[in-house]
Amino acid sequence: MRSILWKSIGLALVLVAALAVALQRLLSWFATSGEVWLEASLGPGFHTPLNILAWIVSIAAGLGVVFGAVFLMPAITSLVASVFVDDVADHIERAHYPAERPGTALPVGLAMTEASRPRL
């Protein structure tokens, strides 16, 4: 089952890294386009302070993305691990219940219906 854990962690890291890079690029683009817009509104005399402000906002966005990724990593890992639940169940059934008939997976439509129903 360790291989399932490592696959989940690896896929979650790839997903978090891709999301972090995309979000950081988007936020940096917003900072630079906001700088251009604000400089056009205020005039060319504010170029250096606005450039420094855009630089600070870009760094803050990058750090925010990194800290957000650290806090989201456990949730994303468990989300990705849920894809491998059937593999874990198969392994446990083979190891602990060899005499029993193996379980069967639900059809996708029924699984989606059951998953989307509200629980009370």
XYZ file of N, CA, C and O in Angstrom:
480
model
N 0.822 -1.199 0.000
C 0.000 0.000 0.000
C 0.864 1.259 0.000
O 0.357 2.332 -0.257
N 2.149 1.086 0.288
C 3.023 2.261 0.227
C 3.125 2.817 -1.182
O 3.256 4.025 -1.367
N 3.062 1.923 -2.159
C 3.149 2.410 -3.541
C 1.957 3.302 -3.879
O 2.101 4.297 -4.595
N 0.794 2.979 -3.332
C -0.390 3.821 -3.546
C -0.200 5.163 -2.868
O -0.536 6.210 -3.430
N 0.371 5.155 -1.669
C 0.646 6.409 -0.958
C 1.620 7.275 -1.747
O 1.386 8.475 -1.924
N 2.687 6.675 -2.259
C 3.679 7.448 -3.009
C 3.109 7.964 -4.319
O 3.433 9.078 -4.750
N 2.254 7.155 -4.979
C 1.604 7.642 -6.199
C 0.706 8.832 -5.881
O 0.687 9.820 -6.625
N -0.032 8.760 -4.785
C -0.918 9.857 -4.397
C -0.133 11.120 -4.092
O -0.501 12.212 -4.531
N 0.941 10.965 -3.343
C 1.765 12.129 -2.997
C 2.401 12.728 -4.244
O 2.415 13.950 -4.434
N 2.913 11.881 -5.132
C 3.542 12.373 -6.358
C 2.561 13.114 -7.259
O 2.859 14.200 -7.749
N 1.393 12.524 -7.461
C 0.395 13.195 -8.298
C -0.086 14.494 -7.655
O -0.321 15.481 -8.350
N -0.228 14.489 -6.333
C -0.644 15.712 -5.645
C 0.422 16.800 -5.778
O 0.096 17.973 -5.981
N 1.696 16.426 -5.672
C 2.767 17.415 -5.842
C 2.766 18.001 -7.243
O 2.938 19.212 -7.422
N 2.569 17.157 -8.241
C 2.512 17.654 -9.617
C 1.332 18.602 -9.785
O 1.456 19.678 -10.388
N 0.181 18.221 -9.242
C -1.006 19.062 -9.348
C -0.818 20.390 -8.625
O -1.145 21.455 -9.170
N -0.270 20.358 -7.415
C -0.045 21.589 -6.652
C 0.987 22.473 -7.357
O 0.814 23.696 -7.437
N 2.042 21.879 -7.883
C 3.071 22.669 -8.572
C 2.507 23.334 -9.826
O 2.764 24.516 -10.077
N 1.743 22.592 -10.599
C 1.149 23.183 -11.809
C 0.181 24.301 -11.457
O 0.175 25.363 -12.093
N -0.638 24.080 -10.444
C -1.575 25.105 -10.002
C -0.836 26.326 -9.460
O -1.211 27.469 -9.744
N 0.233 26.096 -8.700
C 0.995 27.212 -8.129
C 1.668 28.047 -9.216
O 1.648 29.279 -9.160
N 2.252 27.388 -10.196
C 2.913 28.123 -11.278
C 1.896 28.952 -12.058
O 2.120 30.130 -12.346
N 0.761 28.342 -12.385
C -0.267 29.069 -13.140
C -0.797 30.259 -12.344
O -0.962 31.357 -12.890
N -1.050 30.062 -11.059
C -1.579 31.140 -10.227
C -0.559 32.253 -10.034
O -0.902 33.439 -10.088
N 0.712 31.886 -9.856
C 1.742 32.907 -9.688
C 1.906 33.719 -10.964
O 2.050 34.935 -10.919
N 1.868 33.058 -12.118
C 1.972 33.783 -13.396
C 0.795 34.736 -13.581
O 0.963 35.858 -14.038
N -0.395 34.266 -13.228
C -1.586 35.106 -13.352
C -1.498 36.326 -12.439
O -1.764 37.450 -12.871
N -1.107 36.119 -11.190
C -1.020 37.240 -10.257
C 0.090 38.213 -10.652
O -0.063 39.431 -10.500
N 1.209 37.706 -11.157
C 2.278 38.594 -11.622
C 1.824 39.402 -12.834
O 2.158 40.581 -12.965
N 1.070 38.762 -13.712
C 0.533 39.483 -14.868
C -0.417 40.596 -14.424
O -0.378 41.703 -14.953
N -1.269 40.291 -13.423
C -2.158 41.326 -12.894
C -1.359 42.483 -12.307
O -1.723 43.649 -12.485
N -0.266 42.177 -11.610
C 0.540 43.242 -11.002
C 1.173 44.126 -12.068
O 1.144 45.356 -11.960
N 1.736 43.523 -13.099
C 2.393 44.342 -14.125
C 1.382 45.104 -14.980
O 1.623 46.260 -15.325
N 0.258 44.477 -15.306
C -0.743 45.217 -16.091
C -1.383 46.311 -15.244
O -1.717 47.383 -15.759
N -1.533 46.076 -13.950
C -2.033 47.122 -13.059
C -1.061 48.272 -12.943
O -1.449 49.441 -12.866
N 0.237 47.943 -12.963
C 1.254 48.991 -12.920
C 1.179 49.861 -14.172
O 1.235 51.092 -14.087
N 1.032 49.242 -15.332
C 0.942 49.991 -16.592
C -0.299 50.875 -16.590
O -0.256 52.053 -16.965
N -1.419 50.325 -16.140
C -2.665 51.087 -16.101
C -2.551 52.259 -15.131
O -2.969 53.383 -15.435
N -1.974 52.012 -13.948
C -1.854 53.080 -12.954
C -0.873 54.150 -13.414
O -1.100 55.343 -13.175
N 0.206 53.751 -14.089
C 1.150 54.737 -14.601
C 0.513 55.595 -15.689
O 0.761 56.793 -15.761
N -0.336 54.986 -16.516
C -1.041 55.763 -17.540
C -2.027 56.722 -16.890
O -2.251 57.827 -17.390
N -2.597 56.332 -15.754
C -3.554 57.203 -15.063
C -2.871 58.330 -14.294
O -3.356 59.455 -14.281
N -1.739 58.032 -13.640
C -1.086 59.015 -12.789
C -0.045 59.861 -13.514
O 0.269 60.943 -13.074
N 0.521 59.314 -14.543
C 1.544 60.056 -15.279
C 2.896 59.378 -15.149
O 3.120 58.530 -14.286
N 3.860 59.777 -15.998
C 5.169 59.114 -16.016
C 6.041 59.421 -14.794
O 7.036 58.754 -14.564
N 5.679 60.379 -13.977
C 6.491 60.720 -12.807
C 6.443 59.664 -11.721
O 7.269 59.659 -10.807
N 5.507 58.760 -11.796
C 5.351 57.730 -10.775
C 5.895 56.372 -11.223
O 5.562 55.348 -10.649
N 6.744 56.354 -12.247
C 7.218 55.080 -12.797
C 7.993 54.256 -11.773
O 7.712 53.070 -11.588
N 8.983 54.845 -11.105
C 9.823 54.092 -10.175
C 9.030 53.583 -8.968
O 9.143 52.404 -8.628
N 8.217 54.404 -8.290
C 7.455 53.859 -7.153
C 6.467 52.766 -7.570
O 6.293 51.776 -6.861
N 5.863 52.927 -8.741
C 4.924 51.904 -9.199
C 5.658 50.619 -9.588
O 5.138 49.522 -9.368
N 6.842 50.753 -10.136
C 7.646 49.579 -10.469
C 8.028 48.817 -9.204
O 7.953 47.590 -9.170
N 8.417 49.538 -8.170
C 8.753 48.909 -6.884
C 7.513 48.252 -6.275
O 7.580 47.128 -5.766
N 6.380 48.927 -6.340
C 5.139 48.366 -5.807
C 4.735 47.092 -6.556
O 4.350 46.099 -5.939
N 4.861 47.087 -7.880
C 4.540 45.891 -8.663
C 5.492 44.748 -8.322
O 5.078 43.586 -8.238
N 6.747 45.066 -8.089
C 7.735 44.061 -7.704
C 7.376 43.455 -6.349
O 7.413 42.240 -6.172
N 6.995 44.299 -5.387
C 6.605 43.829 -4.058
C 5.340 42.973 -4.138
O 5.250 41.913 -3.502
N 4.376 43.387 -4.934
C 3.133 42.621 -5.088
C 3.418 41.267 -5.739
O 2.846 40.244 -5.341
N 4.325 41.219 -6.701
C 4.680 39.953 -7.348
C 5.340 38.995 -6.367
O 5.044 37.800 -6.356
N 6.229 39.513 -5.538
C 6.883 38.671 -4.526
C 5.862 38.188 -3.504
O 5.855 37.012 -3.119
N 4.984 39.063 -3.062
C 3.953 38.671 -2.103
C 3.019 37.618 -2.704
O 2.614 36.671 -2.012
N 2.698 37.761 -3.965
C 1.852 36.761 -4.631
C 2.561 35.416 -4.697
O 1.954 34.371 -4.446
N 3.831 35.420 -5.021
C 4.604 34.174 -5.063
C 4.673 33.495 -3.705
O 4.480 32.288 -3.592
N 4.950 34.279 -2.662
C 4.989 33.708 -1.312
C 3.614 33.211 -0.872
O 3.505 32.176 -0.220
N 2.573 33.951 -1.238
C 1.221 33.514 -0.906
C 0.857 32.208 -1.581
O 0.220 31.342 -0.985
N 1.294 32.054 -2.819
C 1.031 30.803 -3.538
C 1.779 29.650 -2.875
O 1.235 28.556 -2.703
N 3.024 29.870 -2.459
C 3.797 28.811 -1.807
C 3.156 28.416 -0.477
O 2.962 27.224 -0.197
N 2.797 29.398 0.352
C 2.173 29.071 1.630
C 0.797 28.431 1.435
O 0.432 27.517 2.159
N 0.061 28.895 0.443
C -1.230 28.267 0.147
C -1.069 26.832 -0.297
O -1.853 25.954 0.076
N -0.034 26.571 -1.092
C 0.221 25.198 -1.546
C 0.577 24.295 -0.376
O 0.156 23.133 -0.320
N 1.339 24.806 0.581
C 1.691 24.007 1.757
C 0.436 23.647 2.551
O 0.270 22.503 2.990
N -0.468 24.594 2.722
C -1.673 24.315 3.490
C -2.674 23.448 2.721
O -3.452 22.725 3.310
N -2.661 23.526 1.399
C -3.584 22.725 0.598
C -3.063 21.327 0.292
O -3.824 20.471 -0.159
N -1.777 21.073 0.535
C -1.194 19.777 0.165
C -1.911 18.592 0.812
O -2.197 17.615 0.113
N -2.231 18.597 2.116
C -2.937 17.431 2.682
C -4.308 17.203 2.046
O -4.681 16.056 1.774
N -5.036 18.257 1.784
C -6.362 18.102 1.185
C -6.262 17.572 -0.244
O -7.029 16.685 -0.642
N -5.318 18.082 -1.002
C -5.161 17.622 -2.380
C -4.641 16.188 -2.406
O -5.060 15.388 -3.246
N -3.753 15.830 -1.469
C -3.268 14.452 -1.402
C -4.407 13.494 -1.107
O -4.511 12.433 -1.726
N -5.284 13.845 -0.174
C -6.407 12.956 0.125
C -7.393 12.906 -1.040
O -7.991 11.857 -1.309
N -7.551 13.996 -1.755
C -8.421 13.997 -2.934
C -7.863 13.079 -4.015
O -8.588 12.266 -4.600
N -6.563 13.168 -4.263
C -5.934 12.309 -5.258
C -5.937 10.857 -4.775
O -6.144 9.932 -5.564
N -5.728 10.632 -3.482
C -5.718 9.268 -2.939
C -7.084 8.602 -3.071
O -7.163 7.373 -3.164
N -8.135 9.390 -3.095
C -9.468 8.794 -3.226
C -9.637 8.095 -4.572
O -10.495 7.224 -4.704
N -8.802 8.466 -5.552
C -8.849 7.785 -6.845
C -8.377 6.337 -6.705
O -8.840 5.444 -7.408
N -7.487 6.077 -5.728
C -6.899 4.760 -5.559
C -7.569 3.923 -4.472
O -7.015 2.909 -4.047
N -8.748 4.307 -4.026
C -9.429 3.579 -2.951
C -9.738 2.139 -3.361
O -9.609 1.219 -2.553
N -10.121 1.931 -4.598
C -10.411 0.573 -5.059
C -9.163 -0.308 -5.017
O -9.252 -1.494 -4.688
N -8.007 0.257 -5.323
C -6.762 -0.513 -5.245
C -6.471 -0.925 -3.808
O -6.041 -2.055 -3.552
N -6.702 -0.014 -2.862
C -6.497 -0.329 -1.448
C -7.473 -1.422 -1.007
O -7.082 -2.378 -0.331
N -8.732 -1.312 -1.412
C -9.727 -2.323 -1.047
C -9.358 -3.684 -1.622
O -9.479 -4.713 -0.927
N -8.887 -3.733 -2.865
C -8.470 -5.000 -3.465
C -7.316 -5.623 -2.698
O -7.294 -6.829 -2.440
N -6.356 -4.798 -2.325
C -5.200 -5.292 -1.569
C -5.635 -5.862 -0.214
O -5.180 -6.938 0.183
N -6.492 -5.141 0.490
C -6.950 -5.605 1.803
C -7.782 -6.871 1.675
O -7.643 -7.805 2.474
N -8.637 -6.943 0.665
C -9.440 -8.149 0.469
C -8.563 -9.361 0.178
O -8.810 -10.445 0.704
N -7.535 -9.196 -0.643
C -6.644 -10.318 -0.947
C -5.839 -10.738 0.270
O -5.616 -11.931 0.496
N -5.399 -9.775 1.076
C -4.537 -10.092 2.212
C -5.308 -10.654 3.394
O -4.842 -11.599 4.053
N -6.472 -10.097 3.704
C -7.172 -10.460 4.936
C -8.395 -11.337 4.731
O -8.877 -11.959 5.686
N -8.942 -11.377 3.546
C -10.140 -12.167 3.275
C -9.962 -13.002 2.001
O -10.719 -12.860 1.043
N -8.973 -13.889 1.975
C -8.717 -14.626 0.738
C -9.825 -15.620 0.372
O -10.002 -15.939 -0.802
N -10.586 -16.103 1.348
C -11.636 -17.083 1.066
C -12.924 -16.431 0.571
O -13.781 -17.113 0.005
N -13.070 -15.148 0.793
C -14.291 -14.450 0.391
C -14.245 -14.082 -1.091
O -13.183 -13.949 -1.688
N -15.429 -13.898 -1.656
C -15.535 -13.456 -3.046
C -15.120 -11.981 -3.119
O -15.567 -11.177 -2.308
N -14.267 -11.601 -4.076
C -13.846 -10.187 -4.146
C -15.008 -9.281 -4.498
O -15.936 -9.675 -5.203
N -14.947 -8.057 -3.990
C -15.994 -7.079 -4.261
C -15.923 -6.573 -5.688
O -14.916 -6.722 -6.372
N -17.012 -5.959 -6.122
C -17.053 -5.382 -7.466
C -17.279 -3.875 -7.343
O -17.959 -3.406 -6.429
N -16.701 -3.160 -8.260
C -16.841 -1.701 -8.244
C -18.226 -1.314 -8.738
O -18.828 -2.008 -9.562
N -18.727 -0.185 -8.226
C -20.009 0.332 -8.689
C -19.873 0.884 -10.106
O -18.808 1.390 -10.466
N -20.944 0.836 -10.882
C -20.900 1.534 -12.178
C -20.732 3.042 -11.950
O -21.144 3.580 -10.921
N -20.127 3.708 -12.904
C -19.788 5.129 -12.755
C -21.035 5.976 -12.485
O -21.029 6.848 -11.619
N -22.122 5.716 -13.210
C -23.348 6.502 -13.021
C -23.899 6.372 -11.613
O -24.261 7.364 -10.973
N -23.959 5.148 -11.102
C -24.466 4.924 -9.752
C -23.524 5.524 -8.714
O -23.970 6.111 -7.721
N -22.227 5.400 -8.936
C -21.257 5.976 -8.002
C -21.391 7.495 -7.946
O -21.322 8.095 -6.864
N -21.588 8.143 -9.093
C -21.752 9.600 -9.117
C -23.042 10.013 -8.413
O -23.062 11.004 -7.682
N -24.097 9.253 -8.607
C -25.375 9.552 -7.954
C -25.246 9.425 -6.441
O -25.704 10.294 -5.691
N -24.622 8.333 -6.002
C -24.450 8.119 -4.557
C -23.543 9.166 -3.941
O -23.749 9.594 -2.812
N -22.516 9.566 -4.655
C -21.566 10.552 -4.132
C -22.171 11.942 -4.042
O -21.813 12.730 -3.179
N -23.112 12.255 -4.917
C -23.670 13.605 -4.938
C -24.895 13.763 -4.033
O -25.349 14.876 -3.832
N -25.412 12.649 -3.497
C -26.568 12.744 -2.600
C -26.181 13.380 -1.283
O -25.142 13.060 -0.712
N -27.026 14.278 -0.762
C -26.704 14.867 0.555
C -26.920 13.829 1.658
O -27.823 13.015 1.606
N -26.041 13.840 2.630
C -26.125 12.914 3.769
C -26.648 13.661 4.981
O -26.280 14.794 5.236
N -27.505 13.015 5.725
C -28.039 13.624 6.945
C -27.562 12.911 8.167
O -27.249 11.843 8.278
